Coordinates of C-alpha atoms in Angstrom, one line a residue:
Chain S
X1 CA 0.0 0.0 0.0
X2 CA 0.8 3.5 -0.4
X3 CA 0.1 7.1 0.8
X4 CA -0.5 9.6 -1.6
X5 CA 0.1 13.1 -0.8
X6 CA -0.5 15.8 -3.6
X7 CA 0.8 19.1 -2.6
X8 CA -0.8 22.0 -5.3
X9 CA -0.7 26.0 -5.1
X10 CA -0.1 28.6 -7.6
X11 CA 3.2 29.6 -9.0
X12 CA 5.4 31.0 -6.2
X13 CA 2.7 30.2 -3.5
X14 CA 5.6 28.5 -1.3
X15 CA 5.5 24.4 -2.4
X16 CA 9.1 23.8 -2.9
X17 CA 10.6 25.6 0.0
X18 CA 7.5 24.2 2.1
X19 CA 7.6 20.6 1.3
X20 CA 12.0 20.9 1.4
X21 CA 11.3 22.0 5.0
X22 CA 9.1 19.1 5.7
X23 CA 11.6 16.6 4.3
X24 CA 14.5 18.2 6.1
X25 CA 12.9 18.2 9.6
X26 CA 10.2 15.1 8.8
X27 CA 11.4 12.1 10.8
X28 CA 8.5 9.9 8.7
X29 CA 9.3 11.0 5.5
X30 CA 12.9 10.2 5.2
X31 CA 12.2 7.2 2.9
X32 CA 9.2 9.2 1.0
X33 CA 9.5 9.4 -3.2
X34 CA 8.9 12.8 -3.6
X35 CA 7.9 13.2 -7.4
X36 CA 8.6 17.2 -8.8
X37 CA 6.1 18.1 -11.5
X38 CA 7.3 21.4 -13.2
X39 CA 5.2 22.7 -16.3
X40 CA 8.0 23.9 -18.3
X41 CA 10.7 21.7 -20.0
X42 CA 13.3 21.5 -17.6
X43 CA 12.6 20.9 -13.9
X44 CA 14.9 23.3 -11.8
X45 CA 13.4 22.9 -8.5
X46 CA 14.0 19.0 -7.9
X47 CA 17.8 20.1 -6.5
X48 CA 15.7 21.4 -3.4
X49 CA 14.9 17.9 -2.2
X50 CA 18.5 16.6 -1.4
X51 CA 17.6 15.8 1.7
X52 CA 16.0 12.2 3.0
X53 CA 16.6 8.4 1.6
X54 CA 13.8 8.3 -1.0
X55 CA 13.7 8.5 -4.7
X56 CA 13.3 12.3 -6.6
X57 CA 11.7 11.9 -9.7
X58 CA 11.5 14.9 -12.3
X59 CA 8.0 15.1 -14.1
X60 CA 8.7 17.9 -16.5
X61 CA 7.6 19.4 -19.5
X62 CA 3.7 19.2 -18.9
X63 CA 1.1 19.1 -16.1
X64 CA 0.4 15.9 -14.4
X65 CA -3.6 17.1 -14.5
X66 CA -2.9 16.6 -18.2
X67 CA -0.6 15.7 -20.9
X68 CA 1.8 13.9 -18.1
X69 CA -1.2 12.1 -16.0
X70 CA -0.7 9.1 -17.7
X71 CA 3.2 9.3 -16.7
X72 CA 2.0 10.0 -13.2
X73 CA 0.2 6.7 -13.0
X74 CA 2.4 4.9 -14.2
X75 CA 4.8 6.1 -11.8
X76 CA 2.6 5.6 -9.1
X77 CA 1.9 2.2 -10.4
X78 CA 6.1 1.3 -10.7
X79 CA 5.7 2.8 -6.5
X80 CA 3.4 0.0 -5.7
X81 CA 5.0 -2.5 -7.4
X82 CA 8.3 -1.7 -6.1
X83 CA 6.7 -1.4 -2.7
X84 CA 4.8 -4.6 -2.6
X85 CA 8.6 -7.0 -4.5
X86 CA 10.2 -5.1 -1.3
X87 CA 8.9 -7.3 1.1
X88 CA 7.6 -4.0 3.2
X89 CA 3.6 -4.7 2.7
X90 CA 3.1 -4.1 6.4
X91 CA 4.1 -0.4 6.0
X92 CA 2.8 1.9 3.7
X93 CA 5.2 3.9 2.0
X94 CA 4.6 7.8 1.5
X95 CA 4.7 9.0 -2.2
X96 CA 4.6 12.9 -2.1
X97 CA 3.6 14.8 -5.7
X98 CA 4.5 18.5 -6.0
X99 CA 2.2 18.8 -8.6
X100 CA 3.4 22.4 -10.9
X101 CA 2.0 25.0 -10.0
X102 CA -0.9 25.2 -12.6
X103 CA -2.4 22.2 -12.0
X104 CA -5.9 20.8 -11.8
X105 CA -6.3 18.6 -8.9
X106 CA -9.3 17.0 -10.0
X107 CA -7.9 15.0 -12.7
X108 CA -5.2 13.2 -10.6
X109 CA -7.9 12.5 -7.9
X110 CA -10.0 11.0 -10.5
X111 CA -7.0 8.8 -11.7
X112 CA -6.4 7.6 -8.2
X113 CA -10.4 6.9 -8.3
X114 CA -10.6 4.9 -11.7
X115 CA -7.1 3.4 -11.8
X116 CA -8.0 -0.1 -10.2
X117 CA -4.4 -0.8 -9.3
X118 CA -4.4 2.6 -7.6
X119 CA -7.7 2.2 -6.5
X120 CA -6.4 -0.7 -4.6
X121 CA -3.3 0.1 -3.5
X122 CA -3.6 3.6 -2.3
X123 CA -4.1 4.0 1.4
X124 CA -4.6 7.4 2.2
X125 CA -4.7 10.4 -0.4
X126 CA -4.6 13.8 1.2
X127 CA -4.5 17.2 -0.9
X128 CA -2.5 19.9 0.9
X129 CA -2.8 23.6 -1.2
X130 CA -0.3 26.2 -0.9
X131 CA -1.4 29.9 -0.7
X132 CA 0.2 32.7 -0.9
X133 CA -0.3 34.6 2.5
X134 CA 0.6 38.2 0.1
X135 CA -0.8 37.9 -3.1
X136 CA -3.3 35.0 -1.9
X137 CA -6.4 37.1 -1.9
X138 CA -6.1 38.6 -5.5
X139 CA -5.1 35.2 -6.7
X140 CA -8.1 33.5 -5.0
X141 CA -10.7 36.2 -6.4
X142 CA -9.3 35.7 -10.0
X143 CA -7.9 32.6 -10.8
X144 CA -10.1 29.4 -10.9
X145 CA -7.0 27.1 -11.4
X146 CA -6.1 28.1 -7.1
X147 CA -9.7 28.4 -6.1
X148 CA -9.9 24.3 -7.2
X149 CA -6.8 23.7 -5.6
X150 CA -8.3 24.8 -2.5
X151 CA -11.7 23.1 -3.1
X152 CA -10.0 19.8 -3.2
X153 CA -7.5 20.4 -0.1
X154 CA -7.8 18.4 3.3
X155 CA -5.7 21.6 4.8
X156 CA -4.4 25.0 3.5
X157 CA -1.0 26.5 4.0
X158 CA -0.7 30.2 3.9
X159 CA 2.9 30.8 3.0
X160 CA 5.0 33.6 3.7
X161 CA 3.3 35.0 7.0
X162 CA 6.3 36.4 8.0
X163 CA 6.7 38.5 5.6
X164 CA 2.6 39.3 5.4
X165 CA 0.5 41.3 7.9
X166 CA -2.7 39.8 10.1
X167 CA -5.3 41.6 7.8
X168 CA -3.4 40.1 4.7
X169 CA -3.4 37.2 6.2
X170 CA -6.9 37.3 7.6
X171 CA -8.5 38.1 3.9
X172 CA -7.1 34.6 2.8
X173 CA -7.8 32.8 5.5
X174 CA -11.7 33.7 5.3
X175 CA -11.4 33.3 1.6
X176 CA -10.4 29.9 2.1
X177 CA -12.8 29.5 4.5
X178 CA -15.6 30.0 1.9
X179 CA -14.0 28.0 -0.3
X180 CA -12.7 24.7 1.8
X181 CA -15.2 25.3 5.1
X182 CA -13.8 21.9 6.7
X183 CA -10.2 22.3 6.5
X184 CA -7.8 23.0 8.6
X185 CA -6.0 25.9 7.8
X186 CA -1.8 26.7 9.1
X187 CA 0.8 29.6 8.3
X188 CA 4.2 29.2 7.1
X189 CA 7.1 31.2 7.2
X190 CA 10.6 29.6 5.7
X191 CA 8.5 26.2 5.3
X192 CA 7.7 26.5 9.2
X193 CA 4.0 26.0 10.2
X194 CA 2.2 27.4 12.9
X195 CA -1.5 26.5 13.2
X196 CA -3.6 29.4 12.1
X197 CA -5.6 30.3 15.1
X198 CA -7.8 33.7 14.9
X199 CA -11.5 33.4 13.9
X200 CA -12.5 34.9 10.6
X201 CA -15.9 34.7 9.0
X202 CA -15.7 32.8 5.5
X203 CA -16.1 34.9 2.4
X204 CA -18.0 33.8 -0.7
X205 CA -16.2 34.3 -4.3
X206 CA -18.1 34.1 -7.3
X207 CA -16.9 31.8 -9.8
X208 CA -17.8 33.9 -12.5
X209 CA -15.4 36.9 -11.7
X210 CA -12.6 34.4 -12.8
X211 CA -11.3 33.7 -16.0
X212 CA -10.1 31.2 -18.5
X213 CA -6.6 31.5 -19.0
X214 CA -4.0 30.0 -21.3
X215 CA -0.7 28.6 -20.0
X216 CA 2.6 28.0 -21.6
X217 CA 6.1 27.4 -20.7
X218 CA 9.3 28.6 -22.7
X219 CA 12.8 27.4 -22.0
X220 CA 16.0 28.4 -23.2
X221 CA 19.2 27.3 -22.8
X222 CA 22.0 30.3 -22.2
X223 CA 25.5 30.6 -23.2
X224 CA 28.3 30.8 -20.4
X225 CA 29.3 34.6 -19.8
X226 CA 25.9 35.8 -20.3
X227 CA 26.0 39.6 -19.6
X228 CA 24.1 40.1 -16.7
X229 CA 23.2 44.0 -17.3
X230 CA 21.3 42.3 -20.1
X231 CA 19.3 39.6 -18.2
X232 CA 18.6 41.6 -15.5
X233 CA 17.8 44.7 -17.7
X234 CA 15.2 42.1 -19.7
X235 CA 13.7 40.4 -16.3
X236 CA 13.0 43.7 -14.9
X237 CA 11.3 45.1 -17.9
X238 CA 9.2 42.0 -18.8
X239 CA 8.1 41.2 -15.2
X240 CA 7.3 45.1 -14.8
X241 CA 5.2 45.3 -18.1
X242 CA 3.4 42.0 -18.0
X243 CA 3.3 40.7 -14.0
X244 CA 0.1 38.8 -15.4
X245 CA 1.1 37.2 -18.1
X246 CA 4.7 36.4 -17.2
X247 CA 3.4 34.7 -14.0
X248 CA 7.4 33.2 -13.2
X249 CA 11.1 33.0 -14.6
X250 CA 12.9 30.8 -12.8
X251 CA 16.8 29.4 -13.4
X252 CA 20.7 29.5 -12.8
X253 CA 23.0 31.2 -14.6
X254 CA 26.4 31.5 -15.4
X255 CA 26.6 35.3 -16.0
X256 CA 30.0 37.3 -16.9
X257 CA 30.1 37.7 -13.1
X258 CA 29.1 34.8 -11.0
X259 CA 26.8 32.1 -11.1
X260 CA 23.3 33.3 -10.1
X261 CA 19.6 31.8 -9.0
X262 CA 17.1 34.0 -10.8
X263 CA 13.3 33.6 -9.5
X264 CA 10.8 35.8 -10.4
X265 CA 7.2 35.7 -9.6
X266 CA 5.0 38.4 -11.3
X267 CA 6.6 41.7 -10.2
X268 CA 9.3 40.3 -7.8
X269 CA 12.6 39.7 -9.0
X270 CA 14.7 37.6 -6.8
X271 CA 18.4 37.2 -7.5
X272 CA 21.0 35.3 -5.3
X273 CA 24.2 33.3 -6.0
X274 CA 23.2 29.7 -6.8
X275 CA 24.6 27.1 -4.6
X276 CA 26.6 24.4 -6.1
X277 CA 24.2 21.4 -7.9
X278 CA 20.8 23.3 -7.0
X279 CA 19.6 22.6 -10.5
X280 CA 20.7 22.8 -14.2
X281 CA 23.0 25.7 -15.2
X282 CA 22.5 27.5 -18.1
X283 CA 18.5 27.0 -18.3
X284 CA 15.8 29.5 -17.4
X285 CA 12.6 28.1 -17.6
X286 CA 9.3 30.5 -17.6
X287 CA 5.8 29.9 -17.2
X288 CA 3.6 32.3 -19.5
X289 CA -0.5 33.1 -18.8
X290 CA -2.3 34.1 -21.8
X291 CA 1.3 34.8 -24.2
X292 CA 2.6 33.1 -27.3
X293 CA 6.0 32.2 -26.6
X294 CA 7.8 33.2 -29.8
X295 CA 7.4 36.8 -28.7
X296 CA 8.8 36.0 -25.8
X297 CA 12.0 34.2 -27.3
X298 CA 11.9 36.9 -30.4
X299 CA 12.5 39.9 -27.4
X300 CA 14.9 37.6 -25.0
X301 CA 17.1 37.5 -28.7
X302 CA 16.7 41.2 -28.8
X303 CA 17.2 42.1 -25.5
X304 CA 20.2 39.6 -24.6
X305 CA 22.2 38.7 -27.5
X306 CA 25.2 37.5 -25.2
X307 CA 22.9 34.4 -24.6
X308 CA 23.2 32.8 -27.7
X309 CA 19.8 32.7 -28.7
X310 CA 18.3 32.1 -30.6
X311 CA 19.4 28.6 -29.5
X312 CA 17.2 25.2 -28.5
X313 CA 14.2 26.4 -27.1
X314 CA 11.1 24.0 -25.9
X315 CA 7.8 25.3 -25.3
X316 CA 4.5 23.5 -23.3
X317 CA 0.7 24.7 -23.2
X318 CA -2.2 23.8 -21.8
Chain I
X1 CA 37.8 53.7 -3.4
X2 CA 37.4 52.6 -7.0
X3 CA 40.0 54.3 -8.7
X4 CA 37.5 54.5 -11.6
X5 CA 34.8 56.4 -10.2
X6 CA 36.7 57.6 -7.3
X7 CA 33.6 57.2 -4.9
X8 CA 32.1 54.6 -3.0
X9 CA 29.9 53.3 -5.9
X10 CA 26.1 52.2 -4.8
X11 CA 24.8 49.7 -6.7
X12 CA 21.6 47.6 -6.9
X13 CA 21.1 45.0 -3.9
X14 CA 20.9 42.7 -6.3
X15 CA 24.4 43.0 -8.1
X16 CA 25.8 43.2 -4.2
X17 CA 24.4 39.6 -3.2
X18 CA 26.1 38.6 -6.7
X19 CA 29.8 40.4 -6.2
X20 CA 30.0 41.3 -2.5
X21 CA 31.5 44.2 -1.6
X22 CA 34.6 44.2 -4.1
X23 CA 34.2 48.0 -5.4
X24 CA 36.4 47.5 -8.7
X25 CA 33.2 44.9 -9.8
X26 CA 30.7 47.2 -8.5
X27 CA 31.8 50.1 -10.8
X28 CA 32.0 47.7 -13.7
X29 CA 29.2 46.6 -12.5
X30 CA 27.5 50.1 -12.7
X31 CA 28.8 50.6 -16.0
X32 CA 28.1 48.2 -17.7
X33 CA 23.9 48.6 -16.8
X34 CA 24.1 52.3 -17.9
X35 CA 25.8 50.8 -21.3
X36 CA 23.0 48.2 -21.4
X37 CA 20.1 50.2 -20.6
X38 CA 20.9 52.8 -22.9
X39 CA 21.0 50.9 -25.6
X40 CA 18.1 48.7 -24.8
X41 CA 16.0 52.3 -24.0
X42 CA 17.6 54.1 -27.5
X43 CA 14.0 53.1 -28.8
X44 CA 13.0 55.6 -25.8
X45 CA 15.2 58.4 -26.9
X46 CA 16.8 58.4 -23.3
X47 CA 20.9 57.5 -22.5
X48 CA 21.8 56.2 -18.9
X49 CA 25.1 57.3 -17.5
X50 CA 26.7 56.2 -14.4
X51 CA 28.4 59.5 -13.7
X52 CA 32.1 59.0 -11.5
X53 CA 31.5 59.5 -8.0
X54 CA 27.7 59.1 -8.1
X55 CA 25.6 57.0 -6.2
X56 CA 23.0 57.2 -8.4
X57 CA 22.5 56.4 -12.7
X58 CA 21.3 59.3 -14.4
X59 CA 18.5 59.0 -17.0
X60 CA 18.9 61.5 -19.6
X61 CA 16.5 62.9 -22.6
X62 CA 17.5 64.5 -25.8
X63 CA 16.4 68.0 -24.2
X64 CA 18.8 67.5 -21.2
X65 CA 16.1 66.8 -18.8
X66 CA 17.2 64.0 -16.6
X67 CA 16.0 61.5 -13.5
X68 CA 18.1 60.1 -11.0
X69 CA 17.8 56.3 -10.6
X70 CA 19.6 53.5 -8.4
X71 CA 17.9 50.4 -9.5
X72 CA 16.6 48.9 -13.2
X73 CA 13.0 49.6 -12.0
X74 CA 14.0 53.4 -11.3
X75 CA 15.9 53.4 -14.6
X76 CA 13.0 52.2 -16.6
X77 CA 10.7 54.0 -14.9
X78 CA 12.6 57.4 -15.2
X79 CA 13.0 56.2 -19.0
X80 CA 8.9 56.2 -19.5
X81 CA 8.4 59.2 -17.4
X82 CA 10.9 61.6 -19.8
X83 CA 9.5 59.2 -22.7
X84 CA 6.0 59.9 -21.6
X85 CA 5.1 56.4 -22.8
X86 CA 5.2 52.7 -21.5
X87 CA 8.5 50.4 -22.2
X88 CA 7.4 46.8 -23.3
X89 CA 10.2 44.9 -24.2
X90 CA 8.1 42.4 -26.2
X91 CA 6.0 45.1 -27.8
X92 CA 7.3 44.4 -31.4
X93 CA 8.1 48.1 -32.2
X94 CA 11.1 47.6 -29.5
X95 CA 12.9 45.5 -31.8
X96 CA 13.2 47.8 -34.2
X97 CA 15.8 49.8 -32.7
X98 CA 19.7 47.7 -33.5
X99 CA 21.5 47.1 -30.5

């Protein structure tokens, strides 16, 4: 048997660092397979789960909602099997899915339903969402791919409390309230939770204030000694002209001066010298909303010819 | 001191988590953004300079008006206030203008 955990939440609502805390600091999940789904062709954020005895397996390139669901089950699937020639039948072992973050949990829960060796063989199946505890109200009100994630949850994480406020903090929580009325709800700061305990009154959202939006990815591979005036000129003015639409740029790069972790998530740009084997260097991966990505490539050309590119780039949608 | 720019250079936090505190880097550093941004803003009809000494870019029209900046946000946002008119970098008149 096996325990199913699916971990969903937006784009930069907190998974990774979350779920690395938990496996640091998570006596029971040392021997856990942790599988890392990232939408866009190259997962950079599997590096973060170093920690613990259990398998890391990279789901990239697609949503496991979707056009990777049947890879999911039959990952699952190669889980149980492995689990039940192992000899360990009397535990169940812990298979954790940090799904990207523009999935659809309903699909993977149906899978777990209709699957019949899943069916079987899974034990417990909880749903844990992510929300940002800043941008977590505006993302809720607009965006029906978090509002599901919610729906489905057993309990809600509201990220980045520490850097939040109460009332922030407080419009979420009674958002999610509305939303997911039975489920517990717990802050994190730094991946450490605290159990959310004021009372707040849950708010309704109207489903139809939402709308339909079209994702894609676009990756690009970067040449060593890529000016770093240029990228950072480019990130700057893309994330500050479309926050929407480029909803996160994330990578490490060798630049002309040092090796560097770029993150960005809407307006934010985070930039920090990448630690040795935290991911792929040389690859930035992006996650688009509602934009074609050959005008994206077509201006990173423009705007950063010390990168090479045009060079191999791969692009997802959904 | 930066024999260069002969002042304690300020630059972006973000280039000082990438070089430290080693000024030499940090006035190349400085330079080579107002290089950058200048031409990637000539479609703008602004130049960025990183004047010797300063702590701060300056942003500069072709009427000599001019905003101080000391991030990219400041300098792009100094570049559509003397512009009067929004920078998109994948707005396909931007490519226009050679680098």
């Amino acid at each position: 048997m096996i325990d199913v955990e699916l971990v969903c939440g937006y784009l930069g609502a907190g998974k990774t660092t979350w779920l690395a805390h938990r496996l640091r600091h998570g006596g029971d999940l040392v021997r856990a397979t942790v599988i890392v789904n990232d939408f866009a062709a190259v997962g950079v954020d599997i590096g973060a789960f170093d920690h613990g005895a259990g398998d890391r397996i990279a789901v990239s390139g697609g949503c496991v909602c979707c056009d990777k669901r049947e890879e999911l089950a039959q990952l699952l699937r190669a889980e149980v099997d492995r689990h039940h020639r192992t000899g360990e039948r009397r535990e169940s072992h812990h298979v954790i899915i940090e799904a990207s973050g523009v999935t659809q949990p309903g699909p993977i829960l149906e899978l777990l339903q209709n699957d019949p060796i899943l069916r079987a063989s899974v034990r417990r199946l909880q749903v844990t969402a992510l929300v940002d505890g800043i941008e977590g109200a505006a993302a809720l009100r607009h965006r029906l791919e978090v509002r599901a994630a919610v729906r489905a949850a057993d309990r809600v994480i509201v990220s980045r409390a520490d850097l939040s406020d109460v009332q922030r903090l407080a419009e979420v929580a009674g958002l999610v309230r509305g939303l997911a009325p039975e489920a517990p709800i717990a802050t994190s700061a730094l991946g450490r939770e605290r159990p959310w305990t004021l009372d707040v009154a849950p708010e309704p959202i109207s489903d139809e204030e939402a709308d339909a939006p079209v994702y894609s990815s676009w990756t690009v591979s970067l040449a060593p000694g890529t000016r770093w005036s240029e990228l950072a000129l480019w990130l700057h003015a893309v994330t500050r002209a479309h926050p929407d639409e480029m909803v996160r740029v994330k990578g490490i790069v060798q630049t002309d001066l040092a090796v560097v972790a770029v993150n960005t998530m809407g307006r934010i740009v985070d930039v920090r010298s990448a630690e040795p084997g935290e991911g792929p260097v040389g690859v930035l991966t992006s996650v688009l909303r509602n934009l074609a990505p050959e005008v994206v490539a077509r201006s990173f050309a423009h705007f950063v010819p010390s990168s090479g590119v045009p060079g191999a780039t791969e692009s997802a949608s959904s | 001191m930066c024999g260069q720019c002969r002042g304690l250079s300020r630059v972006p936090d973000w280039y000082v988590h990438v070089l430290g505190e080693g000024l030499r880097d940090r006035h190349l550093a400085r330079f080579a953004l107002a290089e950058t941004a200048t031409r990637a803003l000539e479609g703008m009809r602004v130049s960025v300079v990183s004047p010797p000494g300063s702590v701060e870019y300056s942003v500069r029209d072709t009427t000599g008006r001019s905003i101080a900046a000391t991030s990219v946000d400041e300098i792009i946002d100094a570049a559509e206030r003397l512009a009067g008119r929004r920078f998109d970098p994948l707005a396909a008149e931007q490519w226009d203008v050679p680098l």
